[in-house]
Amino acid sequence: MTLRTIASIVVSYNTAPDRLRQLIERLGTTTSVIVVDNSTQASVATQIEQIVQAAGAQYLGCNGNVGVGAAQNRGIALAKTHGASAVLLMDDDSMPDKGMVCALAAVAASPGSSSPCVVCATPLAVDVVRTDPAPDGAPFPVRDMMSSGSLIPMAVLDTVGPFDEGLFVDLIDFDWGWRAQARGVPIVKVPRARLRHRLGDRKRLPFGLSLNVPSPVRHYYQARNLILVWPRHHVPAKWKWSRTLLTPTKFAMVLVFSDRRSERILHFIRGVVDGFHGASTAVEAARTA
């Protein structure tokens, strides 16, 4: 694996122009870049296409929001036709530190004795506002995978298969990572590979605590997808029970400390109902977006 045979797959969604330019510029120094655009506004999609082409990257429009999993699968398929040896998945709200791709590639291309097969290498995600020095430490296996910043060899994708498009947005990376491990592919975190990433809007709580508050529609996917993945044998039992307790508890906290409560409750209830009815396609999920 060489850096220039790695294709970075950026999923954009009504992304701020300056942010996208910076991300493409950072990734383009070491990899080829494909931007798969889920933007829902025609004017924004046109602007993103112009930015991508001006930066020398490749643009793949989805003509609307087809979901994260579908966008990733489309980008991976395109990268494969170009002969890419691996893909680096990237959300548009993430930013890799310099050296992240090199650190990941070194691990994915040279697994140690504890990892007898090719691995999926994932970075250390840190809050975008922090400026901690790069940590030391050897790569180590993890159970749960975050897709943004993860480097996946094509051989692994051929073994594990595509991302679950029906989940639309939540738990897509966790589900794929658990499937990978069930097939003997380790998920390895690389401490020296750092990714700046933000999850939701952080709200300060009493006693120095904080809570990540998602948009109201995300409660739909969090509730629905938890129910959908529960029967799957590759999903860890410990995660199932802990998430079953955590999801309603966190939802209650969000209701107490945030706004738009009626809207959030409606999405959560619809997610539970659709989950038990097996609504798992992107089309059915998209009606709530």
Short mmCIF file of C-alpha atoms in Angstrom, two decimals:
data_model
loop_
_atom_site.label_atom_id
_atom_site.label_comp_id
_atom_site.label_asym_id
_atom_site.label_seq_id
_atom_site.Cartn_x
_atom_site.Cartn_y
_atom_site.Cartn_z
CA MET A 1 0.00 0.00 0.00
CA THR A 2 1.32 3.44 -0.96
CA LEU A 3 -0.22 6.76 -0.01
CA ARG A 4 -1.08 7.65 -3.59
CA THR A 5 -3.10 4.44 -4.00
CA ILE A 6 -5.29 5.47 -1.05
CA ALA A 7 -8.55 7.20 -1.96
CA SER A 8 -10.09 9.54 0.62
CA ILE A 9 -13.89 9.34 0.53
CA VAL A 10 -15.43 12.54 1.92
CA VAL A 11 -19.18 12.52 2.49
CA SER A 12 -20.45 16.09 2.31
CA TYR A 13 -23.84 17.40 3.39
CA ASN A 14 -24.52 21.10 2.77
CA THR A 15 -20.93 21.64 3.85
CA ALA A 16 -19.50 25.11 4.48
CA PRO A 17 -17.24 26.01 1.51
CA ASP A 18 -14.18 27.06 3.51
CA ARG A 19 -14.37 23.93 5.62
CA LEU A 20 -14.53 21.70 2.57
CA ARG A 21 -11.64 23.47 0.84
CA GLN A 22 -9.45 23.02 3.91
CA LEU A 23 -10.34 19.34 4.22
CA ILE A 24 -9.66 18.58 0.56
CA GLU A 25 -6.37 20.47 0.73
CA ARG A 26 -5.26 18.51 3.80
CA LEU A 27 -6.21 15.12 2.35
CA GLY A 28 -4.94 15.92 -1.14
CA THR A 29 -1.34 16.23 0.03
CA THR A 30 -1.13 12.46 0.55
CA THR A 31 -4.12 10.79 -1.15
CA SER A 32 -6.52 11.13 -4.02
CA VAL A 33 -9.86 12.62 -2.95
CA ILE A 34 -13.43 11.73 -3.89
CA VAL A 35 -16.24 13.91 -2.50
CA VAL A 36 -19.62 12.17 -2.40
CA ASP A 37 -22.22 14.89 -1.99
CA ASN A 38 -25.44 14.34 -0.04
CA SER A 39 -26.41 18.00 -0.15
CA THR A 40 -30.13 18.69 -0.33
CA GLN A 41 -29.93 22.24 -1.69
CA ALA A 42 -29.22 22.52 -5.43
CA SER A 43 -27.32 25.77 -5.05
CA VAL A 44 -25.11 24.28 -2.33
CA ALA A 45 -24.46 21.14 -4.40
CA THR A 46 -23.40 23.29 -7.36
CA GLN A 47 -21.03 25.29 -5.18
CA ILE A 48 -19.54 22.12 -3.67
CA GLU A 49 -19.01 20.63 -7.12
CA GLN A 50 -17.14 23.76 -8.22
CA ILE A 51 -14.95 23.69 -5.09
CA VAL A 52 -14.12 20.01 -5.57
CA GLN A 53 -13.23 20.40 -9.24
CA ALA A 54 -11.12 23.50 -8.57
CA ALA A 55 -9.18 21.53 -5.96
CA GLY A 56 -8.41 18.73 -8.41
CA ALA A 57 -10.59 16.20 -6.58
CA GLN A 58 -13.43 14.11 -7.98
CA TYR A 59 -17.08 15.00 -7.36
CA LEU A 60 -19.88 12.43 -7.13
CA GLY A 61 -23.31 13.95 -6.59
CA CYS A 62 -26.16 11.94 -5.08
CA ASN A 63 -28.97 14.35 -6.06
CA GLY A 64 -30.16 14.55 -2.47
CA ASN A 65 -29.44 12.87 0.83
CA VAL A 66 -29.14 9.11 0.26
CA GLY A 67 -27.62 8.52 3.70
CA VAL A 68 -24.08 8.06 4.95
CA GLY A 69 -23.84 4.34 4.21
CA ALA A 70 -25.04 4.68 0.62
CA ALA A 71 -22.70 7.62 -0.01
CA GLN A 72 -19.74 5.69 1.39
CA ASN A 73 -20.56 2.64 -0.72
CA ARG A 74 -20.79 4.75 -3.88
CA GLY A 75 -17.46 6.39 -3.15
CA ILE A 76 -15.81 3.05 -2.44
CA ALA A 77 -17.14 1.59 -5.69
CA LEU A 78 -15.72 4.54 -7.63
CA ALA A 79 -12.37 4.28 -5.84
CA LYS A 80 -12.21 0.59 -6.73
CA THR A 81 -12.63 1.36 -10.44
CA HIS A 82 -9.61 3.68 -10.13
CA GLY A 83 -7.50 0.87 -8.67
CA ALA A 84 -7.31 2.20 -5.10
CA SER A 85 -5.65 -0.16 -2.62
CA ALA A 86 -7.50 1.31 0.37
CA VAL A 87 -10.02 3.99 1.27
CA LEU A 88 -9.89 6.61 3.98
CA LEU A 89 -13.41 7.46 5.11
CA MET A 90 -13.97 11.05 6.19
CA ASP A 91 -16.93 13.04 7.50
CA ASP A 92 -17.13 16.69 6.47
CA ASP A 93 -17.02 17.81 10.11
CA SER A 94 -13.67 16.09 10.75
CA MET A 95 -10.14 17.30 10.12
CA PRO A 96 -7.08 15.00 10.10
CA ASP A 97 -3.92 16.17 11.80
CA LYS A 98 -0.82 16.20 9.62
CA GLY A 99 0.70 12.75 9.61
CA MET A 100 -2.56 10.94 10.38
CA VAL A 101 -2.78 9.13 7.05
CA CYS A 102 0.86 8.04 7.19
CA ALA A 103 0.43 6.68 10.72
CA LEU A 104 -2.68 4.73 9.75
CA ALA A 105 -1.14 3.37 6.55
CA ALA A 106 1.91 2.08 8.41
CA VAL A 107 -0.31 -0.02 10.66
CA ALA A 108 -2.78 -1.20 8.01
CA ALA A 109 0.02 -2.24 5.67
CA SER A 110 2.21 -3.90 8.31
CA PRO A 111 0.11 -5.78 10.88
CA GLY A 112 2.05 -7.22 13.78
CA SER A 113 2.14 -10.74 15.10
CA SER A 114 -1.01 -10.08 17.16
CA SER A 115 -2.87 -9.15 13.98
CA PRO A 116 -2.22 -11.99 11.52
CA CYS A 117 -4.37 -10.46 8.77
CA VAL A 118 -4.84 -7.06 7.24
CA VAL A 119 -6.46 -4.65 9.68
CA CYS A 120 -8.75 -1.67 9.60
CA ALA A 121 -6.85 1.22 11.22
CA THR A 122 -8.75 3.97 12.98
CA PRO A 123 -7.45 7.24 14.50
CA LEU A 124 -7.67 8.77 17.94
CA ALA A 125 -10.59 11.21 17.75
CA VAL A 126 -10.18 14.33 19.84
CA ASP A 127 -12.42 17.35 20.39
CA VAL A 128 -11.87 20.07 17.82
CA VAL A 129 -11.16 22.66 20.50
CA ARG A 130 -8.36 20.72 22.17
CA THR A 131 -4.69 21.12 21.29
CA ASP A 132 -3.11 18.25 23.21
CA PRO A 133 0.29 17.00 21.99
CA ALA A 134 0.30 13.79 19.99
CA PRO A 135 0.22 10.85 22.42
CA ASP A 136 2.64 7.97 22.47
CA GLY A 137 1.59 4.37 22.58
CA ALA A 138 1.38 1.32 20.38
CA PRO A 139 -1.69 0.58 18.27
CA PHE A 140 -4.28 -1.51 20.10
CA PRO A 141 -7.49 -3.35 19.16
CA VAL A 142 -10.87 -1.74 19.86
CA ARG A 143 -14.40 -3.07 19.72
CA ASP A 144 -16.27 -0.04 18.38
CA MET A 145 -15.26 1.69 15.16
CA MET A 146 -15.87 5.31 14.17
CA SER A 147 -15.82 5.49 10.39
CA SER A 148 -14.52 9.04 10.02
CA GLY A 149 -10.75 8.83 9.72
CA SER A 150 -10.69 5.05 9.34
CA LEU A 151 -8.38 3.51 6.74
CA ILE A 152 -9.77 0.31 5.24
CA PRO A 153 -7.85 -1.82 2.71
CA MET A 154 -9.87 -2.96 -0.28
CA ALA A 155 -9.11 -6.55 0.69
CA VAL A 156 -10.96 -5.97 3.96
CA LEU A 157 -13.96 -4.42 2.16
CA ASP A 158 -14.09 -7.45 -0.13
CA THR A 159 -14.15 -9.70 2.94
CA VAL A 160 -16.63 -7.78 5.11
CA GLY A 161 -18.90 -6.31 2.46
CA PRO A 162 -20.52 -2.87 2.09
CA PHE A 163 -21.93 -0.57 4.74
CA ASP A 164 -25.58 -1.06 5.69
CA GLU A 165 -27.39 1.62 3.71
CA GLY A 166 -30.70 0.99 5.46
CA LEU A 167 -29.36 2.39 8.74
CA PHE A 168 -29.04 5.71 6.91
CA VAL A 169 -26.91 7.59 9.48
CA ASP A 170 -26.55 6.11 12.99
CA LEU A 171 -24.62 2.93 13.96
CA ILE A 172 -23.42 2.32 10.40
CA ASP A 173 -19.76 2.29 11.39
CA PHE A 174 -20.33 0.27 14.59
CA ASP A 175 -22.28 -2.38 12.68
CA TRP A 176 -19.64 -2.67 9.96
CA GLY A 177 -16.83 -2.87 12.51
CA TRP A 178 -18.55 -5.65 14.41
CA ARG A 179 -19.11 -7.56 11.17
CA ALA A 180 -15.43 -7.13 10.36
CA GLN A 181 -14.36 -8.55 13.71
CA ALA A 182 -16.79 -11.45 13.33
CA ARG A 183 -14.91 -12.28 10.12
CA GLY A 184 -11.53 -12.12 11.83
CA VAL A 185 -10.55 -8.57 10.82
CA PRO A 186 -9.23 -6.53 13.77
CA ILE A 187 -10.15 -2.87 14.28
CA VAL A 188 -6.95 -1.21 15.48
CA LYS A 189 -6.74 2.27 17.01
CA VAL A 190 -3.54 4.18 16.30
CA PRO A 191 -2.83 6.76 19.06
CA ARG A 192 -0.40 8.76 16.93
CA ALA A 193 -3.04 9.21 14.23
CA ARG A 194 -5.23 12.08 15.40
CA LEU A 195 -8.52 13.31 14.03
CA ARG A 196 -10.30 16.51 15.04
CA HIS A 197 -13.97 15.66 15.27
CA ARG A 198 -17.12 17.10 16.82
CA LEU A 199 -20.17 15.05 17.81
CA GLY A 200 -23.31 17.19 18.02
CA ASP A 201 -23.58 20.45 19.91
CA ARG A 202 -22.07 20.29 23.37
CA LYS A 203 -24.21 21.75 26.14
CA ARG A 204 -22.78 22.60 29.54
CA LEU A 205 -24.57 21.06 32.50
CA PRO A 206 -24.37 21.72 36.24
CA PHE A 207 -21.44 20.36 38.27
CA GLY A 208 -19.01 20.65 35.37
CA LEU A 209 -20.76 18.03 33.23
CA SER A 210 -21.55 18.29 29.51
CA LEU A 211 -23.97 16.67 27.09
CA ASN A 212 -23.78 16.27 23.33
CA VAL A 213 -27.14 17.38 21.94
CA PRO A 214 -28.03 16.09 18.45
CA SER A 215 -30.55 17.58 16.05
CA PRO A 216 -34.12 16.38 16.78
CA VAL A 217 -34.27 14.03 13.79
CA ARG A 218 -31.27 12.08 15.06
CA HIS A 219 -33.41 10.76 17.91
CA TYR A 220 -35.41 8.91 15.25
CA TYR A 221 -32.36 7.08 13.94
CA GLN A 222 -30.88 6.43 17.38
CA ALA A 223 -34.09 4.75 18.58
CA ARG A 224 -34.94 2.97 15.34
CA ASN A 225 -31.47 1.65 14.56
CA LEU A 226 -30.92 0.32 18.08
CA ILE A 227 -34.00 -1.86 17.60
CA LEU A 228 -32.94 -2.89 14.09
CA VAL A 229 -29.45 -4.09 15.07
CA TRP A 230 -30.53 -5.87 18.28
CA PRO A 231 -31.23 -9.27 16.60
CA ARG A 232 -27.92 -9.31 14.72
CA HIS A 233 -25.58 -11.98 16.03
CA HIS A 234 -22.40 -9.97 15.42
CA VAL A 235 -23.56 -7.14 17.70
CA PRO A 236 -21.89 -7.50 21.15
CA ALA A 237 -24.36 -8.45 23.88
CA LYS A 238 -22.76 -6.07 26.38
CA TRP A 239 -23.25 -3.18 23.94
CA LYS A 240 -26.89 -4.13 23.34
CA TRP A 241 -27.83 -3.97 27.00
CA SER A 242 -25.78 -0.90 27.84
CA ARG A 243 -27.14 1.03 24.85
CA THR A 244 -30.68 -0.05 25.65
CA LEU A 245 -30.30 1.58 29.04
CA LEU A 246 -28.28 4.56 27.83
CA THR A 247 -30.43 5.65 24.87
CA PRO A 248 -33.65 6.50 26.79
CA THR A 249 -31.62 7.90 29.71
CA LYS A 250 -29.67 10.27 27.47
CA PHE A 251 -32.85 11.17 25.60
CA ALA A 252 -34.50 12.17 28.88
CA MET A 253 -31.49 14.34 29.76
CA VAL A 254 -31.65 16.05 26.37
CA LEU A 255 -35.32 16.83 26.93
CA VAL A 256 -34.52 18.42 30.28
CA PHE A 257 -31.61 20.55 29.11
CA SER A 258 -32.46 21.45 25.49
CA ASP A 259 -35.21 22.97 23.35
CA ARG A 260 -37.65 21.64 20.72
CA ARG A 261 -38.92 19.01 23.15
CA SER A 262 -42.14 18.16 21.30
CA GLU A 263 -40.26 17.64 18.05
CA ARG A 264 -37.69 15.43 19.75
CA ILE A 265 -40.36 13.30 21.42
CA LEU A 266 -42.19 12.83 18.12
CA HIS A 267 -39.03 11.67 16.34
CA PHE A 268 -38.10 9.30 19.16
CA ILE A 269 -41.56 7.68 19.21
CA ARG A 270 -41.61 7.31 15.42
CA GLY A 271 -38.17 5.72 15.59
CA VAL A 272 -39.36 3.14 18.11
CA VAL A 273 -42.46 2.35 16.06
CA ASP A 274 -40.56 2.06 12.77
CA GLY A 275 -37.86 -0.02 14.43
CA PHE A 276 -40.35 -2.64 15.59
CA HIS A 277 -41.96 -2.59 12.14
CA GLY A 278 -38.58 -3.16 10.48
CA ALA A 279 -38.41 0.12 8.56
CA SER A 280 -34.78 -0.07 7.53
CA THR A 281 -34.51 1.44 4.07
CA ALA A 282 -33.04 4.82 3.25
CA VAL A 283 -36.31 5.85 1.61
CA GLU A 284 -38.37 5.23 4.73
CA ALA A 285 -35.76 6.87 6.93
CA ALA A 286 -35.49 9.89 4.66
CA ARG A 287 -39.13 10.83 5.21
CA THR A 288 -38.22 12.04 8.69
CA ALA A 289 -35.24 14.16 7.60
#
